[in-house]
Each structure stands twice: as C-alpha cells, then as structure tokens.
Short mmCIF file of C-alpha atoms in Angstrom, two decimals:
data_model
loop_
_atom_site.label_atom_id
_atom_site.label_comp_id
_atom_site.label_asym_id
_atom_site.label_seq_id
_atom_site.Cartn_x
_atom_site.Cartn_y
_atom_site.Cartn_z
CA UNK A 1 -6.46 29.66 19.43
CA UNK A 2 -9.27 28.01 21.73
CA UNK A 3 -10.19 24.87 20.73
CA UNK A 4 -14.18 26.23 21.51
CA UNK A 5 -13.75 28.82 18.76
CA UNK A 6 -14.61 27.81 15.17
CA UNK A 7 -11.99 28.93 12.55
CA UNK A 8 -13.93 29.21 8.62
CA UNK A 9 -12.17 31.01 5.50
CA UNK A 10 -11.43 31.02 2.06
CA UNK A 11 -8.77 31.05 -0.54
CA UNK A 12 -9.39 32.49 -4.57
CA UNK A 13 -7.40 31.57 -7.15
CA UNK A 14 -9.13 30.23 -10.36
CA UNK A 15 -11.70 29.90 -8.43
CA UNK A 16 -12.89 30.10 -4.36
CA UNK A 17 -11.59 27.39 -1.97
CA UNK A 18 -12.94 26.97 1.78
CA UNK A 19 -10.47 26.27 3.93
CA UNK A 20 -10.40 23.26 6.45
CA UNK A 21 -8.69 23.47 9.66
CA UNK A 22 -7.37 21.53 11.76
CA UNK A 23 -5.77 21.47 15.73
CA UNK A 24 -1.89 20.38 15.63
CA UNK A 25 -1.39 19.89 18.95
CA UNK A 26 -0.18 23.33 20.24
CA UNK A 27 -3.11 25.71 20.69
CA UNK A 28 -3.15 26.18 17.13
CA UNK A 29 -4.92 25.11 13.87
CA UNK A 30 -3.82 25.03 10.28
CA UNK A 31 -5.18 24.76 7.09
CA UNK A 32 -3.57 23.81 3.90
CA UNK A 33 -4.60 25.02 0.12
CA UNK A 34 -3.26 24.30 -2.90
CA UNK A 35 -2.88 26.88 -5.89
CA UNK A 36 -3.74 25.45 -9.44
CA UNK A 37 -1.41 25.44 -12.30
CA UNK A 38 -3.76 27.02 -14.82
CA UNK A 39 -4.81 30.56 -12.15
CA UNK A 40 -3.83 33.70 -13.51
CA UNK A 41 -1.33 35.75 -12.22
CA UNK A 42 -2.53 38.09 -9.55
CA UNK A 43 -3.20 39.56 -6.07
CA UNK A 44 -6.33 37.70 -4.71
CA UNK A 45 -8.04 37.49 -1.19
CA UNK A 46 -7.65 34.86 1.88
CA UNK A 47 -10.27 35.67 4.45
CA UNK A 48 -10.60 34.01 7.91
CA UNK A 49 -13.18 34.14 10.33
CA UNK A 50 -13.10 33.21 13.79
CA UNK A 51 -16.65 32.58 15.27
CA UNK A 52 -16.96 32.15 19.24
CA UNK A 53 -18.62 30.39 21.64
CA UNK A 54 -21.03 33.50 22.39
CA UNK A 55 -21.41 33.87 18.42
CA UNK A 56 -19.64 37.18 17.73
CA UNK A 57 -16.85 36.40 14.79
CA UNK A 58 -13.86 38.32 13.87
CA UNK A 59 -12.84 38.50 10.34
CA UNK A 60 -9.54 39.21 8.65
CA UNK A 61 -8.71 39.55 5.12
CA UNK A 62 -5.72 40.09 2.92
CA UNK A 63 -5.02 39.61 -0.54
CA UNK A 64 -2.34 36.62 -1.37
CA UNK A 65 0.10 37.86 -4.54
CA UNK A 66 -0.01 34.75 -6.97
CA UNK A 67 2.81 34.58 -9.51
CA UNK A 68 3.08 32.83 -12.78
CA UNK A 69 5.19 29.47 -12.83
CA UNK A 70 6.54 30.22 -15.82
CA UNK A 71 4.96 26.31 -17.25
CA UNK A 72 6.63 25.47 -20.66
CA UNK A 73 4.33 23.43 -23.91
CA UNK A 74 5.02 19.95 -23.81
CA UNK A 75 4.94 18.36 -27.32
CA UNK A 76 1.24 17.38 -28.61
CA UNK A 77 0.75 14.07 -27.21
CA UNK A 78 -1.17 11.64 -29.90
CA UNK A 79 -3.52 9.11 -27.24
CA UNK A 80 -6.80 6.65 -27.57
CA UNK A 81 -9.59 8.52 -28.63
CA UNK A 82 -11.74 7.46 -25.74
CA UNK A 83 -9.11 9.04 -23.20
CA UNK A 84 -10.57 12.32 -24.71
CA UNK A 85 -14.49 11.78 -24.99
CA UNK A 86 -15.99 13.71 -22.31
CA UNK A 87 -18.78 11.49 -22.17
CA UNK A 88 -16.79 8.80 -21.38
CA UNK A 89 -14.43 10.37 -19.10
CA UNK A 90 -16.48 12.63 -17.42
CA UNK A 91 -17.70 10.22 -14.92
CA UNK A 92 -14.38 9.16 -13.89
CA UNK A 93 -13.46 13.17 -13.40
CA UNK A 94 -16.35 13.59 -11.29
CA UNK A 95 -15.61 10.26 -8.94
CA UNK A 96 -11.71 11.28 -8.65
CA UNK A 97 -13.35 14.96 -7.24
CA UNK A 98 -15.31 13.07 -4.80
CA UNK A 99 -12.58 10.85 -3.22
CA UNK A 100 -9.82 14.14 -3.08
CA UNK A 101 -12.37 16.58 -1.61
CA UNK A 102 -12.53 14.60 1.36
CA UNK A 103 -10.52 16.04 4.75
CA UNK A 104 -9.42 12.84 7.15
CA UNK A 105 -8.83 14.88 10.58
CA UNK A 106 -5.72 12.86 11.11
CA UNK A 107 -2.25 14.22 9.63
CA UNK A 108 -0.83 10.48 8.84
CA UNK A 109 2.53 11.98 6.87
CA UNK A 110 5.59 13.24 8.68
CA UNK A 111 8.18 15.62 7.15
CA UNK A 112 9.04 15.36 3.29
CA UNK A 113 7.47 12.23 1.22
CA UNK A 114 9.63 9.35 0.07
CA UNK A 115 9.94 9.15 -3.78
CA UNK A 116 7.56 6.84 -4.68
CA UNK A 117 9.65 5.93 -7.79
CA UNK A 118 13.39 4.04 -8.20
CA UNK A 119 14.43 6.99 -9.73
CA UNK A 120 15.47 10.25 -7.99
CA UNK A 121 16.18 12.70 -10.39
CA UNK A 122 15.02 11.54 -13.99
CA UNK A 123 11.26 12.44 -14.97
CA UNK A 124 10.31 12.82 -18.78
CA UNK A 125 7.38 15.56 -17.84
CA UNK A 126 6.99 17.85 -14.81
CA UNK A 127 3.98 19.37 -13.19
CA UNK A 128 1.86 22.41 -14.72
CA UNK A 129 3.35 21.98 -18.08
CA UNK A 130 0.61 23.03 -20.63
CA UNK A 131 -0.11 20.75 -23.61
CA UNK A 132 -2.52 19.62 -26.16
CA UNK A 133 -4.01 15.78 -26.33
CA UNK A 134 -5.15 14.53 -30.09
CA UNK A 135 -6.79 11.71 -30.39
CA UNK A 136 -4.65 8.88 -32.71
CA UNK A 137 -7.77 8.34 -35.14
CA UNK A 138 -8.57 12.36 -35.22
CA UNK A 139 -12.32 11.39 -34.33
CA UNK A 140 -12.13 13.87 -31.40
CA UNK A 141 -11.52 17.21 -30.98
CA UNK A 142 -7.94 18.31 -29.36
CA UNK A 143 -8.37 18.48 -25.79
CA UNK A 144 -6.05 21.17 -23.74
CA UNK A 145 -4.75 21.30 -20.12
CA UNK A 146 -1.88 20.73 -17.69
CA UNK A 147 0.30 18.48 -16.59
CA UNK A 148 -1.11 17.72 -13.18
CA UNK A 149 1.66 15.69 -12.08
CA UNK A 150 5.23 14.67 -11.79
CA UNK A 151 6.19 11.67 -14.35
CA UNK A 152 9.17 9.25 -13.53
CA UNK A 153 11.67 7.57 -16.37
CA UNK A 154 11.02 3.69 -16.07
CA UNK A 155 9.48 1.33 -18.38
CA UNK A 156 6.81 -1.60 -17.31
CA UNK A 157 7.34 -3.47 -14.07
CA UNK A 158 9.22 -1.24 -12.22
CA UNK A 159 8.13 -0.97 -8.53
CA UNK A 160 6.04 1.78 -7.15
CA UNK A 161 6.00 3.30 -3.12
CA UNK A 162 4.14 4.98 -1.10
CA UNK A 163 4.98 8.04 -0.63
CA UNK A 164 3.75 8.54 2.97
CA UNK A 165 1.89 6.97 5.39
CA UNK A 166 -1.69 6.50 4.53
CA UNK A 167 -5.21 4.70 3.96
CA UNK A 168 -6.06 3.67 0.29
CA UNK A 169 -9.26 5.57 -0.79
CA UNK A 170 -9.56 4.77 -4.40
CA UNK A 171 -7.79 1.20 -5.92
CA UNK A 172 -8.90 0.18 -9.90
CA UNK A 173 -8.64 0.36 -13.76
CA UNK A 174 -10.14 4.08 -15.41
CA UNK A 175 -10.45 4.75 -18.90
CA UNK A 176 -7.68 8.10 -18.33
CA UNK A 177 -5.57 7.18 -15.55
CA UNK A 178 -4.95 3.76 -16.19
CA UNK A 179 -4.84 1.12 -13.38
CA UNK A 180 -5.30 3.57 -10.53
CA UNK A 181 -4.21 4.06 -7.03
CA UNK A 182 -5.22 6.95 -4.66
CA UNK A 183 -3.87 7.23 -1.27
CA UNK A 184 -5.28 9.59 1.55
CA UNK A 185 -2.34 11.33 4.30
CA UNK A 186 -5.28 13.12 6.16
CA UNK A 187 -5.97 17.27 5.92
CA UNK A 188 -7.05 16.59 2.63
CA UNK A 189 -3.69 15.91 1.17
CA UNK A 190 -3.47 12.87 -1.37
CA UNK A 191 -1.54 11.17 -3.42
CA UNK A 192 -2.77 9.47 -6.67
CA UNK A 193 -0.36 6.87 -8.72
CA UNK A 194 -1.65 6.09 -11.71
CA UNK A 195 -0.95 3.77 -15.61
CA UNK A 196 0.05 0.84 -13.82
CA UNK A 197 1.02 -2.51 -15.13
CA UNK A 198 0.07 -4.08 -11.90
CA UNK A 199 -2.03 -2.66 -8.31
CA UNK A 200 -1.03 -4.40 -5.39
CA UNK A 201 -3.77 -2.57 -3.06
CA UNK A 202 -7.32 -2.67 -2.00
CA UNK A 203 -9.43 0.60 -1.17
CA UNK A 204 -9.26 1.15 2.82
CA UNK A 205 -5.97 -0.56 3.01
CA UNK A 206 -3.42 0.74 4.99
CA UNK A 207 -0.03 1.64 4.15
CA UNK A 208 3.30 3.00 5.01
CA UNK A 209 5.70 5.09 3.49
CA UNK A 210 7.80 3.29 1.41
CA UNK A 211 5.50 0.40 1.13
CA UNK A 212 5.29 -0.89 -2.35
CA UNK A 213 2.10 -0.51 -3.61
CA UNK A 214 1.96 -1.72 -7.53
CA UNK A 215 4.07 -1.91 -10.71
CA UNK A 216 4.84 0.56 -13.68
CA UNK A 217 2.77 0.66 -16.67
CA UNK A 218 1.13 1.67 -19.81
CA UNK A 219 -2.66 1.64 -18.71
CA UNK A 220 -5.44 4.80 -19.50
CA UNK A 221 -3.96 8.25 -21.63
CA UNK A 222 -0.57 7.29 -22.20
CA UNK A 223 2.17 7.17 -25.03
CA UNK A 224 4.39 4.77 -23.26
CA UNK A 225 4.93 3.46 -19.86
CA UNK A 226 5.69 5.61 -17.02
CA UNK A 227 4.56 6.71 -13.46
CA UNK A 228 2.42 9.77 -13.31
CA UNK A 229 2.82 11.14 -9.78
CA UNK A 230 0.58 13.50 -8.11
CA UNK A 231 -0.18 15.50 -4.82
CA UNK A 232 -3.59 17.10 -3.79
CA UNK A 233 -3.81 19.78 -1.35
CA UNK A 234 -7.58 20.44 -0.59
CA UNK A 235 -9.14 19.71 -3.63
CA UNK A 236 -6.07 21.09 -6.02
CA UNK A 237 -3.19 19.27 -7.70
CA UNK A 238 0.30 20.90 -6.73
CA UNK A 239 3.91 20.21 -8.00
CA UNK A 240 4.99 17.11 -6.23
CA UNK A 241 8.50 18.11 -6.23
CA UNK A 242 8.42 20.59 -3.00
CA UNK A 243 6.60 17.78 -1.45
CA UNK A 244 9.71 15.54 -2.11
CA UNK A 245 12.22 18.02 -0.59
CA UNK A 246 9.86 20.40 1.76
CA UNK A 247 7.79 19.38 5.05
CA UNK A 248 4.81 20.25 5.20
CA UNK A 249 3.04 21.82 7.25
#
C-alpha cells in the first residue's frame, strides 16, 4: 500500500469499531480489533476504504463469522457494596475508556508477552466467564457481566511484571480495580494490572518486559487476593491467554 493513501474501516460486533492503522515497515499497514466477550454469535461486516491522494476511495466489505466462546458461570461473587454503585464507579469506567482508546503509533511489544505473574499455568478465573456481583450488605442491586481478564493463583506480596515493553498511562488506587496499573504497547494494545498490595510505577514511566512493576493484592472488587490480568485491543478486552502463547501481529 502507498504510504500517500489513507486506509479508514470498521469492525461490528456488539457494537461498531473504527479501525486504526498503522505502517509496519514493509509497504503495508495493519490494524488490530478486538472482539468482546459478551457479542452475539454471528456473521457481521469489516469494511475498508482506501482514499487517495486525488480523492477517489475504493471500498471493500465482507462479513467476519463470529462464534460463541462457549464462557462458563462463575460462582456469584459476594463484594463491597460501593464496587457496585454506578454512581460511584461510573467515573472510574469512563476514565479507564479514555486512557485504552488511545492509539500510540509505535508498536513497543515484540512476539508473545511474558507472564506477568510467578505462576504459569494456575489461574482461579479465566477471561469471558459470565457471572453475577452481590453486594455483601444486599443494599445494591446484583450487577452482571464478564470476566474481562485472566486471574493468577498467589496471595499478597507476590511480584508482578510487565508483560511487554511499554509506557505507563494510568498508575493509582480505584474504588473497582484496586491499586491500579495500566500500561500502553502502542496500536492501541494495553495491558491493565490491577488489586495490588503495592504499585511500584508512576504514569509516563517507562518499562520493559519483565520489569517488575508492583505487588499482589486485595485492593477494589475482590474476594481475596489475586492478580487480575488484562489485554486491550482497540478499545476491547480480549483473552490474555493467546497473547501469552501467540505473536501478534
């Protein structure tokens, strides 16, 4: 592709994504999207344009078959009542949107991430299970979602990576996620660490892969210490395992 032509187009799932693109280096560009956990089954459409210097466009258009994961029910998870109130965590929703939606034109990662956890292969709750949140005085309704993450065995203190290289967009305590830590790989891919015991980072930081970066905890909408885990691709959280064994892009 010419670098003078400009490359637009969208993805639908739940609901419509614009793509971002971005030159790697070979006459090419390439965009990443993420498909969320909670999209129904279905065929649904990716269109491209290609706009040129001389402003005629070329369009293309197929529709992308999108299967069901097949998610199980986690048990009902009993948590603070003010990890539920939207009017408390509503704010911290929107701000977390903000900082992910972002697209650094850099690609900072290479190949598959490191496991940002010392365990490899023990996790008490995978990504896109569904479940149901009550709160522990039953002063707010039940509140129903996903599992937007991948979350490690390991109690308090235990160390936490990086998983790739990156620069440190969001670093602090939230009401739901606990001490927080969000880390930006560039072509809006992030990483977000979060219920720490202890955050050994600063917003705009740099790190590397592998670099630890804080300590397991308890913090935000929790029922005992862990690390929840999770990957961002263009504004959508996907299952962090195929980012542990696949390379991307």
């Amino acid at each position: 592709v010419n670098d003078a032509v400009t490359l637009s187009g969208s993805l639908t799932s739940n609901q419509e994504y614009p793509l971002k693109f971005f030159p790697n280096g070979e006459n090419a560009f390439i965009a990443l999207q993420g498909v969320h956990a909670m999209a129904e089954p279905g065929a649904y459409p990716l269109k491209l344009q290609a706009t040129y210097p001389d402003g005629s466009t070329e369009s293309y258009e197929q529709m992308v078959l999108i299967e069901s994961g097949g998610y199980p029910n986690d048990p009902i998870l009993i948590v603070p009542p003010e990890t539920l109130d939207s009017s408390i965590t509503q704010s911290e929703q929107d701000d977390l949107i903000a900082t992910i939606s972002q697209a650094s034109p850099t690609q900072m990662w290479s190949g598959p991430f490191n496991n940002p956890s010392v365990y490899d292969d023990c996790f008490t709750s995978r990504y896109g299970s569904r479940r149901e949140y009550r709160a522990d005085d039953g002063s707010v309704d039940p509140y129903y979602s996903f599992h937007s993450g991948l979350d490690f065995c390991g109690g308090t203190g235990l160390q936490i990576d990086s998983a790739a290289d990156g620069i440190v967009t969001f670093s602090g305590d939230t009401i739901v996620r606990g001490s927080a830590t969000i880390i930006d790989h560039g072509w809006g891919i992030f990483t977000g660490y979060f219920h720490q015991s202890e955050n050994y980072v600063q917003t705009g930081q740099t790190v590397s892969a592998g670099e630890v970066i804080g300590l397991v905890g308890a913090t935000g909408r929790v029922t005992g210490a862990h690390l929840h885990w999770e990957v961002w691709v263009n504004g959508v959280q996907v299952n962090p395992m195929e980012w542990l064994t696949l390379s991307f892009p």
